[in-house]
Tab-separated table of C-alpha atoms in Angstrom:
chain	number	residue	atom	x	y	z
K	1	MET	CA	0.000	0.000	0.000
K	2	GLN	CA	2.607	2.531	1.004
K	3	ALA	CA	4.414	2.146	-2.308
K	4	GLY	CA	1.232	2.942	-4.188
K	5	GLY	CA	0.573	6.193	-6.020
K	6	LYS	CA	-2.352	8.473	-5.436
K	7	THR	CA	-5.499	8.737	-7.479
K	8	GLU	CA	-4.742	10.448	-10.744
K	9	LYS	CA	-6.359	11.707	-13.871
K	10	VAL	CA	-6.192	9.295	-16.768
K	11	PRO	CA	-4.166	10.591	-19.741
K	12	GLU	CA	-6.018	11.090	-23.024
K	13	THR	CA	-3.949	8.387	-24.767
K	14	ILE	CA	-5.211	5.800	-22.281
K	15	LEU	CA	-8.789	7.093	-22.476
K	16	ALA	CA	-8.569	6.620	-26.250
K	17	ALA	CA	-7.301	3.043	-25.799
K	18	MET	CA	-10.197	2.374	-23.417
K	19	ARG	CA	-12.730	3.720	-25.907
K	20	GLN	CA	-11.230	1.373	-28.505
K	21	THR	CA	-11.704	-1.639	-26.207
K	22	ASN	CA	-15.290	-0.598	-25.479
K	23	GLU	CA	-15.926	-0.201	-29.191
K	24	LEU	CA	-14.576	-3.709	-29.851
K	25	PHE	CA	-17.134	-5.046	-27.400
K	26	ALA	CA	-20.010	-3.143	-28.978
K	27	VAL	CA	-19.130	-3.919	-32.585
K	28	GLU	CA	-17.486	-7.341	-32.560
K	29	VAL	CA	-19.045	-9.082	-29.578
K	30	VAL	CA	-22.548	-7.626	-29.423
K	31	ALA	CA	-23.330	-6.646	-33.013
K	32	LYS	CA	-21.386	-9.479	-34.718
K	33	GLY	CA	-21.516	-12.102	-31.975
K	34	ASP	CA	-17.782	-12.861	-32.180
K	35	VAL	CA	-16.844	-13.879	-28.640
K	36	ALA	CA	-13.233	-14.753	-29.647
K	37	VAL	CA	-12.597	-10.992	-29.586
K	38	LEU	CA	-13.109	-11.119	-25.806
K	39	ASP	CA	-9.412	-12.134	-25.627
K	40	ARG	CA	-8.663	-8.502	-26.437
K	41	ILE	CA	-11.270	-7.116	-24.037
K	42	TYR	CA	-10.873	-9.115	-20.804
K	43	THR	CA	-7.659	-9.993	-18.956
K	44	ALA	CA	-6.945	-13.727	-18.723
K	45	ALA	CA	-7.870	-13.730	-15.025
K	46	ALA	CA	-10.865	-11.402	-15.353
K	47	ARG	CA	-13.938	-11.742	-13.164
K	48	ILE	CA	-17.445	-10.731	-14.159
K	49	LEU	CA	-20.437	-10.334	-11.835
K	50	PRO	CA	-23.579	-10.410	-13.979
K	51	PRO	CA	-27.028	-9.910	-12.487
K	52	GLY	CA	-28.914	-13.164	-12.068
K	53	THR	CA	-25.941	-15.510	-11.859
K	54	PRO	CA	-22.956	-16.014	-9.522
K	55	MET	CA	-19.536	-14.493	-10.290
K	56	ILE	CA	-17.725	-15.964	-13.301
K	57	ALA	CA	-13.900	-16.099	-13.227
K	58	GLY	CA	-11.527	-16.655	-16.144
K	59	ARG	CA	-11.713	-15.558	-19.761
K	60	GLU	CA	-12.850	-18.872	-21.225
K	61	GLN	CA	-15.772	-19.018	-18.793
K	62	ILE	CA	-16.550	-15.394	-19.599
K	63	LYS	CA	-16.675	-16.211	-23.319
K	64	SER	CA	-19.217	-18.952	-22.663
K	65	PHE	CA	-21.282	-16.542	-20.612
K	66	TRP	CA	-21.384	-13.834	-23.294
K	67	LYS	CA	-22.051	-16.337	-26.064
K	68	GLN	CA	-25.283	-17.416	-24.436
K	69	ALA	CA	-26.113	-14.030	-22.873
K	70	VAL	CA	-26.054	-12.053	-26.133
K	71	ALA	CA	-28.325	-14.647	-27.737
K	72	ALA	CA	-30.616	-15.085	-24.729
K	73	MET	CA	-31.067	-11.349	-24.151
K	74	GLY	CA	-31.559	-10.648	-27.842
K	75	VAL	CA	-29.086	-7.775	-27.731
K	76	GLN	CA	-28.140	-6.466	-31.153
K	77	SER	CA	-26.433	-3.197	-30.306
K	78	ALA	CA	-24.596	-1.619	-27.384
K	79	LYS	CA	-23.452	1.920	-26.766
K	80	LEU	CA	-20.985	2.228	-23.887
K	81	SER	CA	-20.320	5.616	-22.282
K	82	SER	CA	-17.857	6.481	-19.514
K	83	ASP	CA	-19.231	8.656	-16.738
K	84	TYR	CA	-16.226	8.653	-14.397
K	85	VAL	CA	-12.670	7.391	-14.845
K	86	GLU	CA	-9.849	7.430	-12.306
K	87	ALA	CA	-6.393	5.862	-12.169
K	88	SER	CA	-4.969	4.365	-8.998
K	89	GLY	CA	-1.707	2.467	-9.058
K	90	ASP	CA	-1.669	0.072	-12.013
K	91	ALA	CA	-5.460	-0.009	-12.291
K	92	ILE	CA	-8.168	2.261	-13.626
K	93	ILE	CA	-11.706	2.396	-12.286
K	94	GLU	CA	-14.468	3.319	-14.700
K	95	ILE	CA	-18.104	4.006	-13.929
K	96	GLY	CA	-20.197	3.997	-17.059
K	97	HIS	CA	-23.466	3.117	-18.642
K	98	ALA	CA	-24.588	1.141	-21.647
K	99	ASP	CA	-27.643	1.483	-23.807
K	100	LEU	CA	-28.530	-1.929	-25.190
K	101	GLY	CA	-30.730	-2.263	-28.241
K	102	LEU	CA	-32.789	-5.445	-28.320
K	103	VAL	CA	-34.045	-7.382	-31.340
K	104	ASN	CA	-37.627	-6.649	-30.282
K	105	GLY	CA	-36.958	-2.924	-30.733
K	106	LYS	CA	-36.856	-2.166	-27.021
K	107	SER	CA	-33.808	-0.864	-25.190
K	108	VAL	CA	-32.322	-1.534	-21.781
K	109	SER	CA	-30.229	0.855	-19.689
K	110	VAL	CA	-27.349	-0.719	-17.819
K	111	LYS	CA	-24.824	0.909	-15.488
K	112	TYR	CA	-21.484	-0.643	-14.654
K	113	VAL	CA	-18.202	-0.467	-12.773
K	114	VAL	CA	-15.112	-1.821	-14.533
K	115	GLN	CA	-11.615	-2.168	-13.124
K	116	TRP	CA	-9.159	-1.929	-16.015
K	117	LYS	CA	-5.660	-3.382	-16.130
K	118	GLN	CA	-2.964	-3.455	-18.717
K	119	GLU	CA	-2.174	-6.861	-20.253
K	120	ASP	CA	0.053	-7.504	-23.278
K	121	GLY	CA	0.204	-3.751	-23.884
K	122	SER	CA	-3.578	-3.313	-24.001
K	123	TRP	CA	-5.996	-1.910	-21.449
K	124	LYS	CA	-8.568	-4.578	-20.628
K	125	TRP	CA	-11.474	-5.262	-18.283
K	126	ASN	CA	-10.262	-7.087	-15.176
K	127	ILE	CA	-13.362	-6.801	-12.992
K	128	ASP	CA	-16.740	-6.126	-14.572
K	129	ILE	CA	-20.039	-5.746	-12.706
K	130	TRP	CA	-23.305	-4.238	-13.850
K	131	ASN	CA	-27.006	-3.932	-13.158
K	132	THR	CA	-30.052	-2.334	-14.697
K	133	ASN	CA	-31.785	0.927	-13.786
K	134	GLU	CA	-35.288	-0.540	-13.848
Q	1	MET	CA	-0.426	6.654	-13.970
Q	2	GLN	CA	3.321	6.268	-14.148
Q	3	ALA	CA	3.701	7.397	-10.548
Q	4	GLY	CA	1.304	4.719	-9.404
Q	5	GLY	CA	2.299	1.586	-7.527
Q	6	LYS	CA	1.536	-1.932	-8.614
Q	7	THR	CA	-1.228	-4.149	-7.371
Q	8	GLU	CA	-0.387	-5.332	-3.897
Q	9	LYS	CA	-1.611	-7.543	-1.151
Q	10	VAL	CA	-3.593	-5.745	1.523
Q	11	PRO	CA	-1.953	-5.814	4.976
Q	12	GLU	CA	-3.842	-7.569	7.765
Q	13	THR	CA	-4.251	-4.308	9.726
Q	14	ILE	CA	-6.176	-2.786	6.814
Q	15	LEU	CA	-8.222	-5.957	6.276
Q	16	ALA	CA	-9.214	-5.750	9.941
Q	17	ALA	CA	-10.242	-2.101	9.522
Q	18	MET	CA	-12.317	-3.089	6.483
Q	19	ARG	CA	-14.048	-5.857	8.411
Q	20	GLN	CA	-14.890	-3.298	11.097
Q	21	THR	CA	-16.507	-0.976	8.520
Q	22	ASN	CA	-18.477	-3.881	7.053
Q	23	GLU	CA	-19.598	-4.874	10.536
Q	24	LEU	CA	-20.797	-1.312	11.211
Q	25	PHE	CA	-22.984	-1.569	8.135
Q	26	ALA	CA	-24.437	-4.920	9.157
Q	27	VAL	CA	-25.071	-4.062	12.795
Q	28	GLU	CA	-25.827	-0.349	12.885
Q	29	VAL	CA	-27.356	0.353	9.478
Q	30	VAL	CA	-29.171	-2.877	8.631
Q	31	ALA	CA	-30.023	-4.395	12.010
Q	32	LYS	CA	-30.606	-1.118	13.889
Q	33	GLY	CA	-31.611	1.128	10.996
Q	34	ASP	CA	-29.232	3.939	12.009
Q	35	VAL	CA	-28.282	5.590	8.719
Q	36	ALA	CA	-26.258	8.348	10.480
Q	37	VAL	CA	-23.522	5.715	10.858
Q	38	LEU	CA	-23.108	5.819	7.068
Q	39	ASP	CA	-20.822	8.836	7.681
Q	40	ARG	CA	-18.291	6.303	8.931
Q	41	ILE	CA	-18.904	3.824	6.089
Q	42	TYR	CA	-19.030	5.912	2.896
Q	43	THR	CA	-16.644	8.680	1.792
Q	44	ALA	CA	-18.253	12.106	1.447
Q	45	ALA	CA	-18.103	11.857	-2.350
Q	46	ALA	CA	-19.105	8.190	-2.575
Q	47	ARG	CA	-21.158	6.810	-5.432
Q	48	ILE	CA	-23.499	3.842	-5.211
Q	49	LEU	CA	-25.021	1.939	-8.132
Q	50	PRO	CA	-27.984	-0.026	-6.791
Q	51	PRO	CA	-30.012	-2.360	-9.002
Q	52	GLY	CA	-33.291	-0.823	-10.103
Q	53	THR	CA	-32.327	2.836	-9.796
Q	54	PRO	CA	-29.786	5.186	-11.397
Q	55	MET	CA	-26.436	5.928	-9.737
Q	56	ILE	CA	-26.614	7.950	-6.519
Q	57	ALA	CA	-23.730	10.321	-5.694
Q	58	GLY	CA	-22.912	11.938	-2.354
Q	59	ARG	CA	-23.250	10.651	1.189
Q	60	GLU	CA	-26.434	12.533	2.085
Q	61	GLN	CA	-28.207	11.127	-0.965
Q	62	ILE	CA	-26.841	7.688	-0.083
Q	63	LYS	CA	-28.296	7.980	3.426
Q	64	SER	CA	-31.736	8.734	1.970
Q	65	PHE	CA	-31.414	5.721	-0.299
Q	66	TRP	CA	-30.509	3.284	2.481
Q	67	LYS	CA	-33.163	4.672	4.822
Q	68	GLN	CA	-35.916	3.763	2.391
Q	69	ALA	CA	-34.190	0.667	0.951
Q	70	VAL	CA	-33.723	-1.130	4.268
Q	71	ALA	CA	-37.385	-0.523	5.098
Q	72	ALA	CA	-38.706	-1.302	1.611
Q	73	MET	CA	-36.713	-4.522	1.240
Q	74	GLY	CA	-37.543	-5.671	4.759
Q	75	VAL	CA	-33.895	-6.494	5.447
Q	76	GLN	CA	-33.195	-7.253	9.092
Q	77	SER	CA	-29.749	-8.792	8.930
Q	78	ALA	CA	-26.715	-8.736	6.643
Q	79	LYS	CA	-23.582	-10.847	6.598
Q	80	LEU	CA	-20.832	-9.394	4.405
Q	81	SER	CA	-17.932	-11.593	3.278
Q	82	SER	CA	-14.876	-10.616	1.236
Q	83	ASP	CA	-13.993	-12.964	-1.617
Q	84	TYR	CA	-11.136	-10.998	-3.174
Q	85	VAL	CA	-9.234	-7.908	-2.008
Q	86	GLU	CA	-6.440	-6.075	-3.806
Q	87	ALA	CA	-4.686	-2.752	-3.255
Q	88	SER	CA	-3.736	-0.463	-6.104
Q	89	GLY	CA	-2.372	2.998	-5.433
Q	90	ASP	CA	-4.447	4.707	-2.745
Q	91	ALA	CA	-7.471	2.504	-3.370
Q	92	ILE	CA	-8.528	-1.035	-2.537
Q	93	ILE	CA	-10.854	-3.128	-4.652
Q	94	GLU	CA	-13.004	-5.695	-2.890
Q	95	ILE	CA	-15.225	-8.334	-4.434
Q	96	GLY	CA	-17.582	-9.821	-1.889
Q	97	HIS	CA	-20.997	-11.182	-1.191
Q	98	ALA	CA	-23.727	-10.490	1.310
Q	99	ASP	CA	-26.382	-12.746	2.712
Q	100	LEU	CA	-29.401	-10.643	3.575
Q	101	GLY	CA	-32.017	-11.930	5.993
Q	102	LEU	CA	-35.506	-10.599	5.328
Q	103	VAL	CA	-38.330	-10.031	7.797
Q	104	ASN	CA	-40.417	-12.661	5.999
Q	105	GLY	CA	-37.810	-15.296	6.894
Q	106	LYS	CA	-36.410	-15.539	3.373
Q	107	SER	CA	-32.852	-14.626	2.412
Q	108	VAL	CA	-31.305	-12.946	-0.597
Q	109	SER	CA	-27.785	-13.455	-1.948
Q	110	VAL	CA	-26.053	-10.334	-3.201
Q	111	LYS	CA	-22.603	-9.958	-4.736
Q	112	TYR	CA	-20.762	-6.665	-4.879
Q	113	VAL	CA	-17.677	-4.719	-5.925
Q	114	VAL	CA	-16.512	-1.947	-3.609
Q	115	GLN	CA	-13.685	0.524	-4.173
Q	116	TRP	CA	-12.337	1.562	-0.784
Q	117	LYS	CA	-10.524	4.792	0.029
Q	118	GLN	CA	-9.098	6.244	3.175
Q	119	GLU	CA	-10.861	9.318	4.579
Q	120	ASP	CA	-10.229	10.903	7.979
Q	121	GLY	CA	-8.039	7.953	8.897
Q	122	SER	CA	-10.716	5.350	8.160
Q	123	TRP	CA	-11.159	2.989	5.221
Q	124	LYS	CA	-14.525	3.673	3.619
Q	125	TRP	CA	-16.614	2.669	0.609
Q	126	ASN	CA	-16.048	5.108	-2.245
Q	127	ILE	CA	-17.748	3.212	-5.072
Q	128	ASP	CA	-20.325	0.534	-4.284
Q	129	ILE	CA	-22.203	-1.572	-6.836
Q	130	TRP	CA	-24.097	-4.801	-6.353
Q	131	ASN	CA	-26.609	-7.188	-7.884
Q	132	THR	CA	-28.375	-10.400	-6.968
Q	133	ASN	CA	-27.570	-13.966	-8.012
Q	134	GLU	CA	-31.156	-14.846	-8.893
């Protein structure tokens, strides 16, 4: 703890890298259904905490989750927006929200907290938890 | 970012302080309904992301939320358990779960992610998001 830095603003270059990762999720995973791309989005040891199911740990398990979740929820589009981003040590905390477009024409509003970490030179989701507003 | 430390183990003294904060929540807020104690649990600028409602920012707003939520949910007991704790810079990330006992005799399982920060010498919840397993 004592060696750790203080909370800091996140440089624009990193914010841009984060937007790129979020865009990958929206375009490749949600719109195209390509869960292999999750290798570039989640760290190998990532944990997700989805509503309605216990925590899921590990990227392969996370791929299985999203494969069935995108189909089961009928999500065909996602727009992710950051509301608050802060760096602390080697991690970044993001609070954001997502607007999900469903195949039935309805939309769902989701808010989330993501802890980001750098892996293989990319910023990825290491802890990911969300819930709905309604 | 560059000044920040790496992810580190959390010393036992801090883990003990965290358990104390969690215990305050269970005993004083949930069991006794004393939301004034939330001053010692949340940072002044804390944000909570409860299921079913948009994000709530600021401790006074958080007090109003818990006052009505504890009553509305009929929660009479809470047992908070840490599943994963990691320090990064001046923050700590905790993944945990809570078993909530309801007045109707049923129980609800909740999992959560909390970002902890130190304020006035105490470790407090700075970002708090949760959802249910069912």
